[in-house]
Short mmCIF file of C-alpha atoms in Angstrom, two decimals:
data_model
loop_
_atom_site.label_atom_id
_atom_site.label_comp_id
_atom_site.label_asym_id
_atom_site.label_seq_id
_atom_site.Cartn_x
_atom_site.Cartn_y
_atom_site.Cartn_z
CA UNK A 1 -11.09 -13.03 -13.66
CA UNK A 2 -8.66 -16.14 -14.39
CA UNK A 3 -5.75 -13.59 -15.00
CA UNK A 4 -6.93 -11.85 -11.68
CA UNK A 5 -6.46 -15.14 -9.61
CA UNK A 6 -3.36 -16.35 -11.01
CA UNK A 7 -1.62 -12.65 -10.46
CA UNK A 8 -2.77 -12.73 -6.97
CA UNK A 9 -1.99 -16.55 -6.08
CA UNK A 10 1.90 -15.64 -7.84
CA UNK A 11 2.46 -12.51 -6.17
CA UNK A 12 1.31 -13.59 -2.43
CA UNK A 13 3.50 -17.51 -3.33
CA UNK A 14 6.33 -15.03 -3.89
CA UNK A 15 5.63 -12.73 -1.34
CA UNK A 16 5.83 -15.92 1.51
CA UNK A 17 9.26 -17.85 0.07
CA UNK A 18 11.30 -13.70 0.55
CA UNK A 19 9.66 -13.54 4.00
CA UNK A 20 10.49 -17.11 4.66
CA UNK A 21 14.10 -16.14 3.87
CA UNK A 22 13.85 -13.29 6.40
CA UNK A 23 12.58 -15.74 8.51
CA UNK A 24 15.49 -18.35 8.28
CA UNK A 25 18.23 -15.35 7.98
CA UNK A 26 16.37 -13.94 11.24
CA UNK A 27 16.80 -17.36 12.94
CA UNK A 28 20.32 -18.33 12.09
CA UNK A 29 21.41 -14.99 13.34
CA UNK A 30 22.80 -14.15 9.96
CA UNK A 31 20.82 -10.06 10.60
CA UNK A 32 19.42 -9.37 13.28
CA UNK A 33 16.26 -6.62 14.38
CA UNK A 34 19.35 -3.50 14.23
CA UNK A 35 20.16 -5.02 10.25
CA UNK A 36 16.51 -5.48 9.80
CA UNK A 37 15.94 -1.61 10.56
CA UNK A 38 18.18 -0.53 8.28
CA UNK A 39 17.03 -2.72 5.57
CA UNK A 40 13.85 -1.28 6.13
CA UNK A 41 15.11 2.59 5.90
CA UNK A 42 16.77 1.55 2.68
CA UNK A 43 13.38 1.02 1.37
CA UNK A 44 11.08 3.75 3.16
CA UNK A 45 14.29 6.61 1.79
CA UNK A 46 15.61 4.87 -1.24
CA UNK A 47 13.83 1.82 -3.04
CA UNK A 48 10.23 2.83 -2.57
CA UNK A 49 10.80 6.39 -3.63
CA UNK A 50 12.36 5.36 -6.89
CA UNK A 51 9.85 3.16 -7.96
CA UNK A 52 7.13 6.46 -7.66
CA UNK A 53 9.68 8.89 -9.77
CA UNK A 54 10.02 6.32 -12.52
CA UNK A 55 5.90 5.52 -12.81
CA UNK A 56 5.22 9.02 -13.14
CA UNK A 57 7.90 10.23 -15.61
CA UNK A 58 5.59 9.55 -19.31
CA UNK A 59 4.69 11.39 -21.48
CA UNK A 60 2.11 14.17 -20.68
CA UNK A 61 -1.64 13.45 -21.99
CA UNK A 62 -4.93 15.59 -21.31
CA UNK A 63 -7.19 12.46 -20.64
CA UNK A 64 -4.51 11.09 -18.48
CA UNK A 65 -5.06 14.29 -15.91
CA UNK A 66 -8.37 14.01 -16.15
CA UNK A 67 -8.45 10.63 -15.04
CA UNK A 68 -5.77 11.13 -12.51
CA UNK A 69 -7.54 13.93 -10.66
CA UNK A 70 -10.37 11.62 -10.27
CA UNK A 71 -8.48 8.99 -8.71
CA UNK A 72 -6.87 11.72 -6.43
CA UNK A 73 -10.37 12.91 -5.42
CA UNK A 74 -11.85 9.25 -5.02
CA UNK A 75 -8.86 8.19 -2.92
CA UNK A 76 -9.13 11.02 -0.77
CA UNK A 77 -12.74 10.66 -0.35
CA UNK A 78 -12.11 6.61 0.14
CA UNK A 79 -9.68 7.21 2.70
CA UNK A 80 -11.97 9.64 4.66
CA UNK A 81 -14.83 7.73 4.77
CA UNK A 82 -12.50 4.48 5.95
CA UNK A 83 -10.55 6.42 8.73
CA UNK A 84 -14.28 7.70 10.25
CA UNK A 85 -15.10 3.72 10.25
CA UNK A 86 -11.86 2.59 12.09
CA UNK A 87 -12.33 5.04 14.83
CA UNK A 88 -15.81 3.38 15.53
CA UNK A 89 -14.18 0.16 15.76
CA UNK A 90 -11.01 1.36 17.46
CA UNK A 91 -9.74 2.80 20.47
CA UNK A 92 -7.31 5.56 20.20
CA UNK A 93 -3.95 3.38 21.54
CA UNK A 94 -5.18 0.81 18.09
CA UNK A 95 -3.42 3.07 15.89
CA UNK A 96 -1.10 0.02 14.27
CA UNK A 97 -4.78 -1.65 13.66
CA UNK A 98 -6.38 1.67 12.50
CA UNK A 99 -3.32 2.02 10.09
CA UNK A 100 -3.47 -1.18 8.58
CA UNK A 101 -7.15 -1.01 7.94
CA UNK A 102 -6.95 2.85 5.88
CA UNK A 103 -3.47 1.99 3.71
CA UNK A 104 -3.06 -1.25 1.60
CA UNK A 105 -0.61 -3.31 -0.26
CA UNK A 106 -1.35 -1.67 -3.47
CA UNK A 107 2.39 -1.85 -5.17
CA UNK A 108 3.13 -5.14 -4.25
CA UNK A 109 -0.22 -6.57 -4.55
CA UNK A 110 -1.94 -4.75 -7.32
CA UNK A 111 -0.11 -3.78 -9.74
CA UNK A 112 0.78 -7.35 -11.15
CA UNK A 113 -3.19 -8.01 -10.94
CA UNK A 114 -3.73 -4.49 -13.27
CA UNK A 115 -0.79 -5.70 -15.53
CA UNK A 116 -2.73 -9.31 -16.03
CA UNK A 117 -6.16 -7.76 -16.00
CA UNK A 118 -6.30 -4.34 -17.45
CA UNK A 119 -3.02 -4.03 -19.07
CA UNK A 120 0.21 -2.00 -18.64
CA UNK A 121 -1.83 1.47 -19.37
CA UNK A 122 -3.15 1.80 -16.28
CA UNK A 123 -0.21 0.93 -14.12
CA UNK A 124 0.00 4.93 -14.03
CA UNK A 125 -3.36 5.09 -12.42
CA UNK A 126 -2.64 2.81 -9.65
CA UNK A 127 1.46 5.09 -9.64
CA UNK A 128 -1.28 8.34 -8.73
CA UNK A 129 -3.49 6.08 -5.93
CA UNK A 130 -0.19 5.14 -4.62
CA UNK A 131 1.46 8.50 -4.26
CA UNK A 132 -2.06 9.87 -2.96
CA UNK A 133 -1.73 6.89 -0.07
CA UNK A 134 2.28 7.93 -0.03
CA UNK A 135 1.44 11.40 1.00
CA UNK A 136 -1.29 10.80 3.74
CA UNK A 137 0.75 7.81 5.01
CA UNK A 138 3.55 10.53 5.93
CA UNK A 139 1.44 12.70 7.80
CA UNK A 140 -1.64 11.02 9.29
CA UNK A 141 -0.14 7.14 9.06
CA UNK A 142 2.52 8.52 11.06
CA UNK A 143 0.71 9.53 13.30
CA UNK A 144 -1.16 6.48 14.19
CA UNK A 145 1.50 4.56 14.25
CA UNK A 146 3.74 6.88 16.47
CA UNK A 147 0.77 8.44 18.76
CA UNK A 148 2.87 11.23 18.43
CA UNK A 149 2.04 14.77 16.88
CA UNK A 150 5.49 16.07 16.83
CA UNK A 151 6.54 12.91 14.69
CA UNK A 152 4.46 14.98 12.11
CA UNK A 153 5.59 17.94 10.89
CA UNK A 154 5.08 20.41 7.55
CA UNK A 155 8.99 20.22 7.67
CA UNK A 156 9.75 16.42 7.65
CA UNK A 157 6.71 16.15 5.30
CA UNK A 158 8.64 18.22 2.58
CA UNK A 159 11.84 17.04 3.12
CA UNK A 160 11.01 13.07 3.13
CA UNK A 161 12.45 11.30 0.01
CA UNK A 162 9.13 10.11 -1.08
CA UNK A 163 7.26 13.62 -0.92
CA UNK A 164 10.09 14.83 -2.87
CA UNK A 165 10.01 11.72 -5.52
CA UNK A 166 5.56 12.71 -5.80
CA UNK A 167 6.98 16.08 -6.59
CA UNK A 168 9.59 15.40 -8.83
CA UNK A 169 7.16 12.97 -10.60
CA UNK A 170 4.62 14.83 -11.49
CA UNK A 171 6.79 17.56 -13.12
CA UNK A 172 8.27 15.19 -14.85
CA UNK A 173 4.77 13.85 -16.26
CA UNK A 174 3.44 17.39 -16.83
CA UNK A 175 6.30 17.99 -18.87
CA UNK A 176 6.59 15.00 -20.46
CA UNK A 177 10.08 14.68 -19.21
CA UNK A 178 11.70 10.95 -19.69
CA UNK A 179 14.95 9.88 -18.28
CA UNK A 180 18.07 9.47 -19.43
CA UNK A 181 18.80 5.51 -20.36
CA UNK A 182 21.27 5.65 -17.30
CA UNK A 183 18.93 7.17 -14.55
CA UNK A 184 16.32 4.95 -16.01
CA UNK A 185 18.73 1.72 -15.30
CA UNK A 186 19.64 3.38 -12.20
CA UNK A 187 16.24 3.89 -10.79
CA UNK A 188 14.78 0.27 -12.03
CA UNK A 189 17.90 -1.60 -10.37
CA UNK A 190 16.58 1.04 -6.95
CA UNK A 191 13.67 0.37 -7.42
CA UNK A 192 13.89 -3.47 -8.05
CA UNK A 193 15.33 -3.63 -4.04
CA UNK A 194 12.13 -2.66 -2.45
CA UNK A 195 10.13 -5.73 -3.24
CA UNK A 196 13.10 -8.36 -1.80
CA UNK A 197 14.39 -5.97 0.87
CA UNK A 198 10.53 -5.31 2.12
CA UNK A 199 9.49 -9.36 2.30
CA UNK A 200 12.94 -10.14 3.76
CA UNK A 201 12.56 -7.57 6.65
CA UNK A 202 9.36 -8.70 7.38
CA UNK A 203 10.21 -12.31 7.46
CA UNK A 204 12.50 -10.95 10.02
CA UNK A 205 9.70 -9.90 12.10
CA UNK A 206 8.00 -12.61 11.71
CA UNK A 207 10.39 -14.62 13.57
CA UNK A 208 10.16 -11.91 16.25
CA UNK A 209 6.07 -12.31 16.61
CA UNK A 210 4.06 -14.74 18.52
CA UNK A 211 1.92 -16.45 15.16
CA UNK A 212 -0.42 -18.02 17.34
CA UNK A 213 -1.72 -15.29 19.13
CA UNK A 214 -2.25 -13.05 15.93
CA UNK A 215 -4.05 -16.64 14.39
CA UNK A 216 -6.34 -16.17 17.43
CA UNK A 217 -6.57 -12.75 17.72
CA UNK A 218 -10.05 -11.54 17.28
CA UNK A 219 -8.67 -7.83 16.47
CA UNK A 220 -6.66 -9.67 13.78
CA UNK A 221 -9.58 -10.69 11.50
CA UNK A 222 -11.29 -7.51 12.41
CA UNK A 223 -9.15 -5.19 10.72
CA UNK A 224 -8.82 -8.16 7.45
CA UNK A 225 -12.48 -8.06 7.65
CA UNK A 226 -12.59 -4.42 6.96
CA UNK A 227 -9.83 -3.95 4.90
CA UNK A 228 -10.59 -6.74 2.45
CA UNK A 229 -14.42 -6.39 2.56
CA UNK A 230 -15.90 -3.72 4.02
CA UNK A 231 -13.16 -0.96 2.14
CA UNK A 232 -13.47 -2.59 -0.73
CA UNK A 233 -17.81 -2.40 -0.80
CA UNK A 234 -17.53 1.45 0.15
CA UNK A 235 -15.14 1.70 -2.86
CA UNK A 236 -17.42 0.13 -5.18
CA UNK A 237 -20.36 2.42 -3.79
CA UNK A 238 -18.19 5.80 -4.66
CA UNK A 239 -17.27 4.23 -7.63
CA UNK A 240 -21.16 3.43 -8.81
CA UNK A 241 -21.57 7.07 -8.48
CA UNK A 242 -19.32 7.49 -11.51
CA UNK A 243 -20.54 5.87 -14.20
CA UNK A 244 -19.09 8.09 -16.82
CA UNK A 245 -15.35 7.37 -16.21
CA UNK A 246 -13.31 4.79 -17.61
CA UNK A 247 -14.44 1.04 -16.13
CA UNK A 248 -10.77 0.47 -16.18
CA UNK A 249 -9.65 3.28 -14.10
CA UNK A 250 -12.67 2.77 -12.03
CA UNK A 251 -11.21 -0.58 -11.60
CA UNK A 252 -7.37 -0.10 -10.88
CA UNK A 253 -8.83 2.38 -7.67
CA UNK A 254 -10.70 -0.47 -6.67
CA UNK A 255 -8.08 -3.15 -6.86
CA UNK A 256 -5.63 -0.58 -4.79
CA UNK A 257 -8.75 -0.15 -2.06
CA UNK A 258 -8.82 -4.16 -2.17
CA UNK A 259 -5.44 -5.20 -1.39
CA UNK A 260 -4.23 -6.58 2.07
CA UNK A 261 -2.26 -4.57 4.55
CA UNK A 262 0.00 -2.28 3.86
CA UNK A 263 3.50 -3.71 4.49
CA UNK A 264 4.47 -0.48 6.11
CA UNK A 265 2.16 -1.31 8.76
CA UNK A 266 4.78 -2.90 10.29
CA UNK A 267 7.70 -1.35 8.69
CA UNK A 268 6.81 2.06 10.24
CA UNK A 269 5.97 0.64 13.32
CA UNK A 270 9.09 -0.24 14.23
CA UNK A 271 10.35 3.12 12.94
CA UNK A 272 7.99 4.84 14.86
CA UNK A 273 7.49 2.98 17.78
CA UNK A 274 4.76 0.84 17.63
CA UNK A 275 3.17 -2.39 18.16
CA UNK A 276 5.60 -3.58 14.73
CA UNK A 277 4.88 -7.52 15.79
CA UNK A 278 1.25 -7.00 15.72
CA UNK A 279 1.57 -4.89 12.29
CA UNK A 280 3.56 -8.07 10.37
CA UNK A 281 0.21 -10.54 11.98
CA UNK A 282 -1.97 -8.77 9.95
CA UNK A 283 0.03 -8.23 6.87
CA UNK A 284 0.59 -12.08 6.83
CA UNK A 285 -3.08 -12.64 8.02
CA UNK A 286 -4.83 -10.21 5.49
CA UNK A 287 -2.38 -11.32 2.21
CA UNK A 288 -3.64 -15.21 3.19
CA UNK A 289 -7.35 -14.31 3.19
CA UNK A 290 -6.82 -11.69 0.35
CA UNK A 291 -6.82 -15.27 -2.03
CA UNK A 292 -10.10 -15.47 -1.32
CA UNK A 293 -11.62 -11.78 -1.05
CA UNK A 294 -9.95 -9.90 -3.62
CA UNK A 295 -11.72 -12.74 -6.51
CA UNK A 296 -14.81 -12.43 -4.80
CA UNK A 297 -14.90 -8.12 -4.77
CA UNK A 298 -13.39 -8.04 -8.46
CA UNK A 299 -16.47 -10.61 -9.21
CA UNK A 300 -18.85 -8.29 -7.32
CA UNK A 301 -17.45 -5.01 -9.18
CA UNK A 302 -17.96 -6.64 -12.64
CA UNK A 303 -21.89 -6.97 -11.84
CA UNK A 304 -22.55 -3.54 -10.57
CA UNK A 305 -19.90 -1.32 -12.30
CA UNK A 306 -20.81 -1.97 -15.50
#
């Protein structure tokens, strides 16, 4: 549990000095929103993609797809059940808050918890609950987002660089394909963009959005409510139905379900049209309060998952 804190309390300290420098590069008119677009489309068609290909290219084990299909399936299932509960709780024209509440922070987030808790092993589990969230975030988070069907398409699905880079991945895994020292370099230094380029384009927003009304914004701690509590209990429900598999794995789907707003919440917003001021409140919102929530679920997980 100590490991679990200090993980979280580092990445989230980190996380707030890169958006801070967004913040003061924002101010001083050093970029401005047009440079913080296309900082952001670096990430969504470059950075984050390369990150997915590399996680997935090891070597091919039987166990491994065993496991993985199970965190496929329980994603799936998790995501289901949590898009039925935003539309109780949200009108259609919420779609930004309806977003942020199905798709988390899971890179950014959890994967340095997993590495201090669990281990380095299971970084591949959360690289299969991420590319799960990749491929629904591309379709239906587009859609909520945009309000806009035709922004969804079988086309632009297959064709987006991160579709491509799930693909890619998991031939690479089934055939235990590894690469070559100099795409591996080149794909970690691509890859090593999307954490600094992310923060520092949404420090940018930040110093586009009104803080005080998202600090009083009852909608606000809505959707951190159920993203950081209510998710996270259904999660450990589906998960008590499954005693049999691996605590661990059981565990890296839970700390992906756990994490605060996905930063694309407001990254894709302003792609797409919508509300991207309101998205960056709640990431900043949710990833403060996530200090205290994501100790408290890991704490509640150990008692009834094992």
């Amino acid at each position: 549990m100590g490991g679990a804190v200090s993980a979280l309390v580092n990445q989230i300290v980190i996380m707030f000095i890169l958006m801070a420098i967004g913040f003061a590069l924002y101010k001083a008119k050093i970029i401005d929103r047009a440079g913080a677009s296309q900082m952001a489309s670096a990430v969504i068609y470059i950075a984050y993609p390369c990150i997915t290909l590399k996680t997935l290219m090891v070597d091919f084990d039987f166990d491994k797809i065993v496991d993985a299909l199970f965190c496929t399936g329980v994603t799936i299932a998790i995501l289901t059940i949590t898009a039925l509960i935003t539309k109780t709780f949200f009108k259609k024209e919420d779609g930004v808050a309806r977003y942020a509440v199905i798709f988390s922070n899971s890179g950014f987030i959890g994967v340095p918890i997993i590495m201090g808790v669990l281990g380095s092993d299971y970084i591949f589990y959360m690289s299969i609950t991420s590319a799960v969230m990749t491929a629904i975030i591309w379709t239906y988070g587009v859609w909520l987002v945009s309000s806009d069907r035709s922004q969804v398409s079988l086309k632009k699905c297959v064709a987006n660089p991160n579709m491509i880079m799930i693909a890619a991945g998991f031939v690479c895994f089934v055939c235990s394909i590894h690469p070559p020292a100099l795409m591996a370099s080149v794909l970690d230094d691509l890859g090593a963009l999307n954490t600094g380029l992310v923060m520092i384009v949404l420090g940018a927003y930040l110093a586009q959005s009104d803080l005080r009304a998202i600090a009083t914004s009852r909608k606000a701690y809505l959707v951190s409510l159920l993203r950081l509590i209510i998710v996270p209990a259904v999660t450990i429900f589906v998960l008590a139905l499954f005693p049999f598999v691996d605590l661990n794995v059981r565990l890296t789907v839970l700390i992906a379900m756990a994490s605060p707003v996905a930063s694309f919440a407001a990254i894709l917003s302003d792609k797409y049209g919508g509300n991207y001021k309101f998205g960056i409140g709640l990431v900043a919102l949710s990833t403060l309060l996530s200090l205290i929530s994501m100790p408290l679920v890991l704490q509640m997980a150990s008692m009834l998952l094992t």
